[in-house]
PDB file of C-alpha atoms in Angstrom:
ATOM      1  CA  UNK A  19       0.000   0.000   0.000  1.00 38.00           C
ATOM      2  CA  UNK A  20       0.972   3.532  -0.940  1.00 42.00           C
ATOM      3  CA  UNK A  21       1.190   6.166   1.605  1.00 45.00           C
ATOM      4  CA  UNK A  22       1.422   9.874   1.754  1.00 43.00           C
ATOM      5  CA  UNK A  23       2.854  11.844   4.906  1.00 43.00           C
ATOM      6  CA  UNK A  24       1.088  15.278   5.842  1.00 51.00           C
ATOM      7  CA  UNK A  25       3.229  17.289   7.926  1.00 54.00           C
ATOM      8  CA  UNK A  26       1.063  19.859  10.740  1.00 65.00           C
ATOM      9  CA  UNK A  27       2.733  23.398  11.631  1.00 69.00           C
ATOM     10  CA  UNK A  28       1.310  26.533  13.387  1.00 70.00           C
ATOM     11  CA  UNK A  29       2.173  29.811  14.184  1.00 70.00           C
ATOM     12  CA  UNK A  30       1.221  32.220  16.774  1.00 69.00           C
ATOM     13  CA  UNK A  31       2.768  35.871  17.640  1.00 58.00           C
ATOM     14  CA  UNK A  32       3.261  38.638  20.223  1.00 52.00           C
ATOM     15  CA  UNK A  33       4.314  41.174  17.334  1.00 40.00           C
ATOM     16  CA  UNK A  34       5.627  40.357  13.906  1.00 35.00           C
ATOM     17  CA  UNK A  35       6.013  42.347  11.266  1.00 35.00           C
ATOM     18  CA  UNK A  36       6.236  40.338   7.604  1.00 35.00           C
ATOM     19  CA  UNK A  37       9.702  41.670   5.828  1.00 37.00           C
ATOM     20  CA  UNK A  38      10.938  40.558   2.579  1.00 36.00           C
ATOM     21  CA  UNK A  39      14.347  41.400   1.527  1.00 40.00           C
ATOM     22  CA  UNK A  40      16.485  41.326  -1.170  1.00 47.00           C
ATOM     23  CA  UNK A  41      18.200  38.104  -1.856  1.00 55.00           C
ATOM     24  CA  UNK A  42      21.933  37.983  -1.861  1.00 51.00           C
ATOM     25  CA  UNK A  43      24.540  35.322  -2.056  1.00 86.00           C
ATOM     26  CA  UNK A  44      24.217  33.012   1.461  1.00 95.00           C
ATOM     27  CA  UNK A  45      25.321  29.916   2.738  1.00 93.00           C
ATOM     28  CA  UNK A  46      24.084  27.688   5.692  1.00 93.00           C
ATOM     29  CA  UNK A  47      26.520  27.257   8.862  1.00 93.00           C
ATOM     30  CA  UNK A  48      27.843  23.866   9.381  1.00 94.00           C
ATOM     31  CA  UNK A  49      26.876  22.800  12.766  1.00 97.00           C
ATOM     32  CA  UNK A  50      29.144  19.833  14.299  1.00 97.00           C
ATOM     33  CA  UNK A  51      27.547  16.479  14.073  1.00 98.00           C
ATOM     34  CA  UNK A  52      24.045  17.927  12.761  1.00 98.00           C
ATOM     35  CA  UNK A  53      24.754  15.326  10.004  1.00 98.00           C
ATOM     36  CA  UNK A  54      24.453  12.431  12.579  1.00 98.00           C
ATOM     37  CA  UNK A  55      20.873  10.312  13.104  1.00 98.00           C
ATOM     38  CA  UNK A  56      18.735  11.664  16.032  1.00 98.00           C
ATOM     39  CA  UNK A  57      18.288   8.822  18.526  1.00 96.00           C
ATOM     40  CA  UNK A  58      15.124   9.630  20.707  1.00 95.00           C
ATOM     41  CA  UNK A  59      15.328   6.309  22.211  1.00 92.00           C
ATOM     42  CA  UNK A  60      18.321   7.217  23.783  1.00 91.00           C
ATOM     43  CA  UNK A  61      18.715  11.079  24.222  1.00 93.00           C
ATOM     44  CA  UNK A  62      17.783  13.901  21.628  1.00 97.00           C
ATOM     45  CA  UNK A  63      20.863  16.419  21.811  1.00 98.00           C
ATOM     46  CA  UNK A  64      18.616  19.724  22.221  1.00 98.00           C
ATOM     47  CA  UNK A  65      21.554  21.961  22.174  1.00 98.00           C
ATOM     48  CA  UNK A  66      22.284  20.449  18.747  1.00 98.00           C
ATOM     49  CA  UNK A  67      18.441  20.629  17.709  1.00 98.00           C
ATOM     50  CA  UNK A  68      18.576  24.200  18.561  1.00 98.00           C
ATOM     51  CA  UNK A  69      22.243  25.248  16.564  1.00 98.00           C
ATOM     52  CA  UNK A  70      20.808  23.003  13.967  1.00 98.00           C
ATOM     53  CA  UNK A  71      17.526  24.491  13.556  1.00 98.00           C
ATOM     54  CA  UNK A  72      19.548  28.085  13.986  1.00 98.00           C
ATOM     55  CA  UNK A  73      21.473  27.739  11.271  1.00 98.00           C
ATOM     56  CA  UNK A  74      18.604  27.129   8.965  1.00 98.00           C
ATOM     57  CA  UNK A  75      17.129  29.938  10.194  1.00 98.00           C
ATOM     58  CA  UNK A  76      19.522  32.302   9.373  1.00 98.00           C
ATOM     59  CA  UNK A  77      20.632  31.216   6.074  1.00 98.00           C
ATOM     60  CA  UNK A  78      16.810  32.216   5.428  1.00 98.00           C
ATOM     61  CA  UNK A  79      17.135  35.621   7.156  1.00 98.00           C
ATOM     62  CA  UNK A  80      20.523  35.894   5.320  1.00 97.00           C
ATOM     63  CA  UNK A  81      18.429  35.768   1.983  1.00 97.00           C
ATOM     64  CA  UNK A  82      16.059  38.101   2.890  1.00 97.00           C
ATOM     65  CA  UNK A  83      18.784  40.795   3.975  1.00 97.00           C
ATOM     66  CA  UNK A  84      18.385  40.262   7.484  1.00 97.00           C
ATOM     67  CA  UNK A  85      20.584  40.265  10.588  1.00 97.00           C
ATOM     68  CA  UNK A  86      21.169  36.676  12.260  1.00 98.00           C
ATOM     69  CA  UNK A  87      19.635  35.380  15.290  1.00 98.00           C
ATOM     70  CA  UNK A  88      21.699  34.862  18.239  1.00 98.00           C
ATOM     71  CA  UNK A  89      21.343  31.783  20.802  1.00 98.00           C
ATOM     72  CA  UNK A  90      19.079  31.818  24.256  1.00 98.00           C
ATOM     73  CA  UNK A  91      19.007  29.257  26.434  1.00 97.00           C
ATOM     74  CA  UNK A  92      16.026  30.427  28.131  1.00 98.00           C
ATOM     75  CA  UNK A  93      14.146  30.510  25.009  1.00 98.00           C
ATOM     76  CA  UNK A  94      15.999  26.832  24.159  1.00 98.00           C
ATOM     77  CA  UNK A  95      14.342  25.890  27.757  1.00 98.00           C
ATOM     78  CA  UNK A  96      10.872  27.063  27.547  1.00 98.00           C
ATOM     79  CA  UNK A  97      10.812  25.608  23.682  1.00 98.00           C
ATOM     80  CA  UNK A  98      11.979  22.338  24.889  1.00 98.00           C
ATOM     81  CA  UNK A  99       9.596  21.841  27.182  1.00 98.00           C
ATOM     82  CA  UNK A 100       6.911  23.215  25.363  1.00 98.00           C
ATOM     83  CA  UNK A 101       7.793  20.518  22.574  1.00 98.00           C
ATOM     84  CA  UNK A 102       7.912  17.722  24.775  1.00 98.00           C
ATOM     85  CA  UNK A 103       4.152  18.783  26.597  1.00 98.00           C
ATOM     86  CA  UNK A 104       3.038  18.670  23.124  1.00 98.00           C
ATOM     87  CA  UNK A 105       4.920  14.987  22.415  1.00 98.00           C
ATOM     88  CA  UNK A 106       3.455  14.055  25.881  1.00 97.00           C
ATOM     89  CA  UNK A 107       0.059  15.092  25.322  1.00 97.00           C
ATOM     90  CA  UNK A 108       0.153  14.937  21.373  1.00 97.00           C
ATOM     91  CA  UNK A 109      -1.137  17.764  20.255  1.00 97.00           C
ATOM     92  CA  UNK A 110      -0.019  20.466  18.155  1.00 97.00           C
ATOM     93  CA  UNK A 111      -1.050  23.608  20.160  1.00 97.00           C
ATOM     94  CA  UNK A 112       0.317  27.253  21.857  1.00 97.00           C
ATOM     95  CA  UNK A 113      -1.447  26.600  24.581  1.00 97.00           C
ATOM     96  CA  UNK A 114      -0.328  23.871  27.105  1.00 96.00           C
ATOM     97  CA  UNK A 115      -0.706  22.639  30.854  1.00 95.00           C
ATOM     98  CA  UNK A 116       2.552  22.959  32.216  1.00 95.00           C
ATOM     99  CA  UNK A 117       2.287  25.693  35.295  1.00 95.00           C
ATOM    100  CA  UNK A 118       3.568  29.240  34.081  1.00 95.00           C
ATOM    101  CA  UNK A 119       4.028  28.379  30.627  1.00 97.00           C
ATOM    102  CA  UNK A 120       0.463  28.136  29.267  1.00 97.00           C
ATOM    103  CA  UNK A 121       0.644  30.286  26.254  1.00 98.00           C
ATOM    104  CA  UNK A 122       3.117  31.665  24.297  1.00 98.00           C
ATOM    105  CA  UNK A 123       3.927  35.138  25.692  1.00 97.00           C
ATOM    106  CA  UNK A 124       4.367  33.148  29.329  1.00 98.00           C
ATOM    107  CA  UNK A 125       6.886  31.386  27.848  1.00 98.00           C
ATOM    108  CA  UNK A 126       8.738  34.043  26.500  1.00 98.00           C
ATOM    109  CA  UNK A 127       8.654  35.808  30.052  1.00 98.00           C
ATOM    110  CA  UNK A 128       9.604  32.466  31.956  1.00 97.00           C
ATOM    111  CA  UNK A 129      12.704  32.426  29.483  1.00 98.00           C
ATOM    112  CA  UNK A 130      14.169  35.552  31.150  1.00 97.00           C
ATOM    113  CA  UNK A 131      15.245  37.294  27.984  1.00 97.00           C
ATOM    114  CA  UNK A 132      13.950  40.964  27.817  1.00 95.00           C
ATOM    115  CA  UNK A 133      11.677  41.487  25.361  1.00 96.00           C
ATOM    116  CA  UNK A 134       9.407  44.345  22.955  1.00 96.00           C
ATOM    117  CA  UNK A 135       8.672  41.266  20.246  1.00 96.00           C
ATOM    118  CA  UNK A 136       8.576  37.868  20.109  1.00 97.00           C
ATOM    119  CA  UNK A 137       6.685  35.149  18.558  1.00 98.00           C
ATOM    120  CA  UNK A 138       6.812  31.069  18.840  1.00 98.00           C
ATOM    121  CA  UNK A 139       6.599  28.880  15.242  1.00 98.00           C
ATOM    122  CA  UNK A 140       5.459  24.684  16.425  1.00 98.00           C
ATOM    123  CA  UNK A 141       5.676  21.869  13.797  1.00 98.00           C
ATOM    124  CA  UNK A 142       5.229  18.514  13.828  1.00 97.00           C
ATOM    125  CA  UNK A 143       7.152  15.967  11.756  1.00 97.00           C
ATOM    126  CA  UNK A 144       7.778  12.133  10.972  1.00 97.00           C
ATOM    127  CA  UNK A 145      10.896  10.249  12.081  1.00 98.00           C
ATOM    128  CA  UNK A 146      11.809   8.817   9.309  1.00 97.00           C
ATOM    129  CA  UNK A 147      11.884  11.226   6.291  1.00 97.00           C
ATOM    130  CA  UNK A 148       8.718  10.492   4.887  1.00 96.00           C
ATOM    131  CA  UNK A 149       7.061  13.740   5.184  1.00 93.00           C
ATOM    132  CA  UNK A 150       4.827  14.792   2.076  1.00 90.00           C
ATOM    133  CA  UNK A 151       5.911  11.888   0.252  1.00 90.00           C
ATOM    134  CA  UNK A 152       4.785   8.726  -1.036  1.00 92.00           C
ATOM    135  CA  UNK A 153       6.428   5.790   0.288  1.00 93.00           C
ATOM    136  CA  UNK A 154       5.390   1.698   1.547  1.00 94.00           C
ATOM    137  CA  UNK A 155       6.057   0.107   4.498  1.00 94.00           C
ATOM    138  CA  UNK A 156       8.701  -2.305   4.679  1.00 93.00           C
ATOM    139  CA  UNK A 157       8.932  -3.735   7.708  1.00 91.00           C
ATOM    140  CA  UNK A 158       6.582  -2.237  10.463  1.00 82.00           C
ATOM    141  CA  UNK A 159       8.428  -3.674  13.158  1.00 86.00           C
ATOM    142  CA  UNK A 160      11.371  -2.731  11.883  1.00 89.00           C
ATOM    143  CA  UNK A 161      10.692   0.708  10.957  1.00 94.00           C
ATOM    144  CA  UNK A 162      11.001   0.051   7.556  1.00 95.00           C
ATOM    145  CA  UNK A 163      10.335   1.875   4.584  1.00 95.00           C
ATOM    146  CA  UNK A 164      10.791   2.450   1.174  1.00 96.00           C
ATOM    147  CA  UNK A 165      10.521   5.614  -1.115  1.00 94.00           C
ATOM    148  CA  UNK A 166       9.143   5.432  -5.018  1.00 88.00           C
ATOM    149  CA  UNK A 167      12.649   4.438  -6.445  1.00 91.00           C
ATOM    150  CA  UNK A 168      12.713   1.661  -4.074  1.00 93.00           C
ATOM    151  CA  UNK A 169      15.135   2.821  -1.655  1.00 95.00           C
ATOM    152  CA  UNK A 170      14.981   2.759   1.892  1.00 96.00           C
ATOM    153  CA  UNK A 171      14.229   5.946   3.641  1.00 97.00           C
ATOM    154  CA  UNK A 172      16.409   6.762   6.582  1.00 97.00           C
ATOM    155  CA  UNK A 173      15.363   8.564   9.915  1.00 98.00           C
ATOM    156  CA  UNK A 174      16.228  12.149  10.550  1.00 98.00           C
ATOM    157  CA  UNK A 175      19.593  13.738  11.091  1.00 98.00           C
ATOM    158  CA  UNK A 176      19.617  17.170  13.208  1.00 98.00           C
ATOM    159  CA  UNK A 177      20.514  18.797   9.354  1.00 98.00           C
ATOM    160  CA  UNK A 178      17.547  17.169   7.942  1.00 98.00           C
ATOM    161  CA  UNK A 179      15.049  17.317  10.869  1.00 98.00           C
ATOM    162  CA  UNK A 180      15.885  21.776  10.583  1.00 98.00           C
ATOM    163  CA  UNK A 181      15.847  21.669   7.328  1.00 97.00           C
ATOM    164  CA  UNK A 182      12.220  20.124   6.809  1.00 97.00           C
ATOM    165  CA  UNK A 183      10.793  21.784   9.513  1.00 98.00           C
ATOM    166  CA  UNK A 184      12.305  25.411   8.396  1.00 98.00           C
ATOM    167  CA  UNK A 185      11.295  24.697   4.572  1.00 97.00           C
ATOM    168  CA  UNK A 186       7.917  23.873   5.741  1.00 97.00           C
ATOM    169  CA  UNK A 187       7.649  27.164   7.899  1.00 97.00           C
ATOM    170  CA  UNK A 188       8.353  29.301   5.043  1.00 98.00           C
ATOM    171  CA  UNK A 189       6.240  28.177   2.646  1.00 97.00           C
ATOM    172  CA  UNK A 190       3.900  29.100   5.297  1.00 96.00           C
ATOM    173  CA  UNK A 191       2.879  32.731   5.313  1.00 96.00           C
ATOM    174  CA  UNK A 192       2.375  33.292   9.145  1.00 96.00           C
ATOM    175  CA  UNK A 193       5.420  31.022   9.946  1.00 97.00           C
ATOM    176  CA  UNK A 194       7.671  32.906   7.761  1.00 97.00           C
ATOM    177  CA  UNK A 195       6.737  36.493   9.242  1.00 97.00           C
ATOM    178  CA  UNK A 196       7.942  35.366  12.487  1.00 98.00           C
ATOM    179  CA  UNK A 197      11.216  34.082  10.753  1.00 98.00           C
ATOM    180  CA  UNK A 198      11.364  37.309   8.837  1.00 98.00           C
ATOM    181  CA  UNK A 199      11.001  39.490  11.687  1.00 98.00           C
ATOM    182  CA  UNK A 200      13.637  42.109  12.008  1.00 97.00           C
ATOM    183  CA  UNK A 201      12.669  43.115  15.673  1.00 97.00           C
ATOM    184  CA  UNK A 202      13.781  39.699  17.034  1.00 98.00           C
ATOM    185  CA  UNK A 203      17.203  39.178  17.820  1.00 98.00           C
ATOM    186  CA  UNK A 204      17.613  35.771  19.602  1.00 98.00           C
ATOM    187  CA  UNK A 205      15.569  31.930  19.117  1.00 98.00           C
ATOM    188  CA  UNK A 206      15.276  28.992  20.721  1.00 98.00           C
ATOM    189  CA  UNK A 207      14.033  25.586  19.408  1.00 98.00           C
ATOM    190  CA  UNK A 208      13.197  22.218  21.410  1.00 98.00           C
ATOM    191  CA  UNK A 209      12.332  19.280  20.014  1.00 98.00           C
ATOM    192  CA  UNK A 210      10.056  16.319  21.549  1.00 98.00           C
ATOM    193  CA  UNK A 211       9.319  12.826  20.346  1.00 98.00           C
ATOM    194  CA  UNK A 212       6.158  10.915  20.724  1.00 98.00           C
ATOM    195  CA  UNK A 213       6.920   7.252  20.184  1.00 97.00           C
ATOM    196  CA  UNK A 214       3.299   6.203  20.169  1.00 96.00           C
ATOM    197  CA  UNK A 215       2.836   8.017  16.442  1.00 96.00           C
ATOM    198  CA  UNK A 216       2.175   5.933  13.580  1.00 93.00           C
ATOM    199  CA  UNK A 217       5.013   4.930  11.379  1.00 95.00           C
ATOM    200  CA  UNK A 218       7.612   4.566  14.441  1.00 96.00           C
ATOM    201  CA  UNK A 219       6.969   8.057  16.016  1.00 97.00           C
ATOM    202  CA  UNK A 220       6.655  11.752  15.304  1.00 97.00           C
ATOM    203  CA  UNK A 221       8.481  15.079  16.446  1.00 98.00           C
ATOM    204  CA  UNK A 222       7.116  17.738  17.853  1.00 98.00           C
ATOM    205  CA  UNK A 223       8.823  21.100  17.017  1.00 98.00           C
ATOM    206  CA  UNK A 224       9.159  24.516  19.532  1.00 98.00           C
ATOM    207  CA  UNK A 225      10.618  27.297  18.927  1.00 98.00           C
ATOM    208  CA  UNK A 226      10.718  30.983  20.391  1.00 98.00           C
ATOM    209  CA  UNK A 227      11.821  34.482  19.221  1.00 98.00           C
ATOM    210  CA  UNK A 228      12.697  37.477  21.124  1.00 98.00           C
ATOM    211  CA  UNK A 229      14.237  40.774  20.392  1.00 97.00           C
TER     212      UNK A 229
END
């Protein structure tokens, strides 16, 4: 049997402003071992999800004339654990049950980083790299499965994981304001993994601006 993969994103924000600018000649930061598999059942790096998912970022801001975003680890914090509510109670949503951090500005203030702006972009995504693509399963048990050409389909590095999740935020039109937002400054992303999914699991994506 054939199967397609929808992916789910959403966007919500304090104050975001949508800026297009002119393209110019950019290339994507390497990030150290971004090109290795992400393991959730041993331990997803987060510091890695977040350069990762960073350097994505700003190779889009980069093409739109923009200044870079810098690193938070408060926003890193409150994203993580905003992503793994979601993977907990799996749903896609800004609002959540964990005390102090129920919407999206509370996070943002429970990060510590001063703030005028900030926004928060969530996304969920497959394990293996079958988002919006056709594929068959292999071997369930096994987490197998195979793309049109008949090759198997491997699970997602930190490179890929950003990558898909970024691409899919831009060609969103809310998403990409908040990415495009020349008031922020700084981001953090957190990643969560719900192993109950179909097709061997899902991640949930958080991520918070601030500037």
């Amino acid at each position: 049997m054939i199967i397609r993969f929808a992916r789910q994103v959403a966007a919500a924000a304090v104050a975001v402003p949508l800026l297009l600018g002119a393209a110019e000649a950019c290339s994507r930061a390497s990030v150290r071992g971004a090109d290795a598999a992400i393991r959730p059942e041993a331990r997803i790096d987060q510091a890695l999800v977040d350069a990762a998912i960073r350097s994505e970022l700003n190779y889009q801001r980069c093409r739109a004339g923009l200044p870079p975003l810098s690193e938070a680890n408060g926003l890193r914090k409150v994203a993580g654990q905003h992503a793994k509510w979601m993977a907990q109670a799996r749903t896609l949503s800004h609002r959540s049950g964990t005390p102090g951090q129920g919407t999206t500005l509370a996070r943002i203030k429970a990060s510590g980083v001063r703030f005028r702006a900030g926004s928060e972009n969530i996304g969920q995504i497959a394990r293996f790299q079958i988002d919006g693509k056709h594929f068959r399963i292999a071997s369930s048990t096994a987490c197998g499965f195979l793309g049109g050409n008949g090759r198997a389909i491997p699970p997602h590095s930190y490179a890929s994981l950003a990558q898909t999740i970024v691409a899919y935020w831009m060609a969103s039109a809310d998403h990409r304001r908040n990415i495009l937002d020349r008031r922020v400054s700084r981001v953090g992303s957190g990643v969560g993994f719900d192993a109950r999914a179909p097709y061997c699991g899902n991640y949930y994506v958080s991520q918070n601006f601030a500037g």
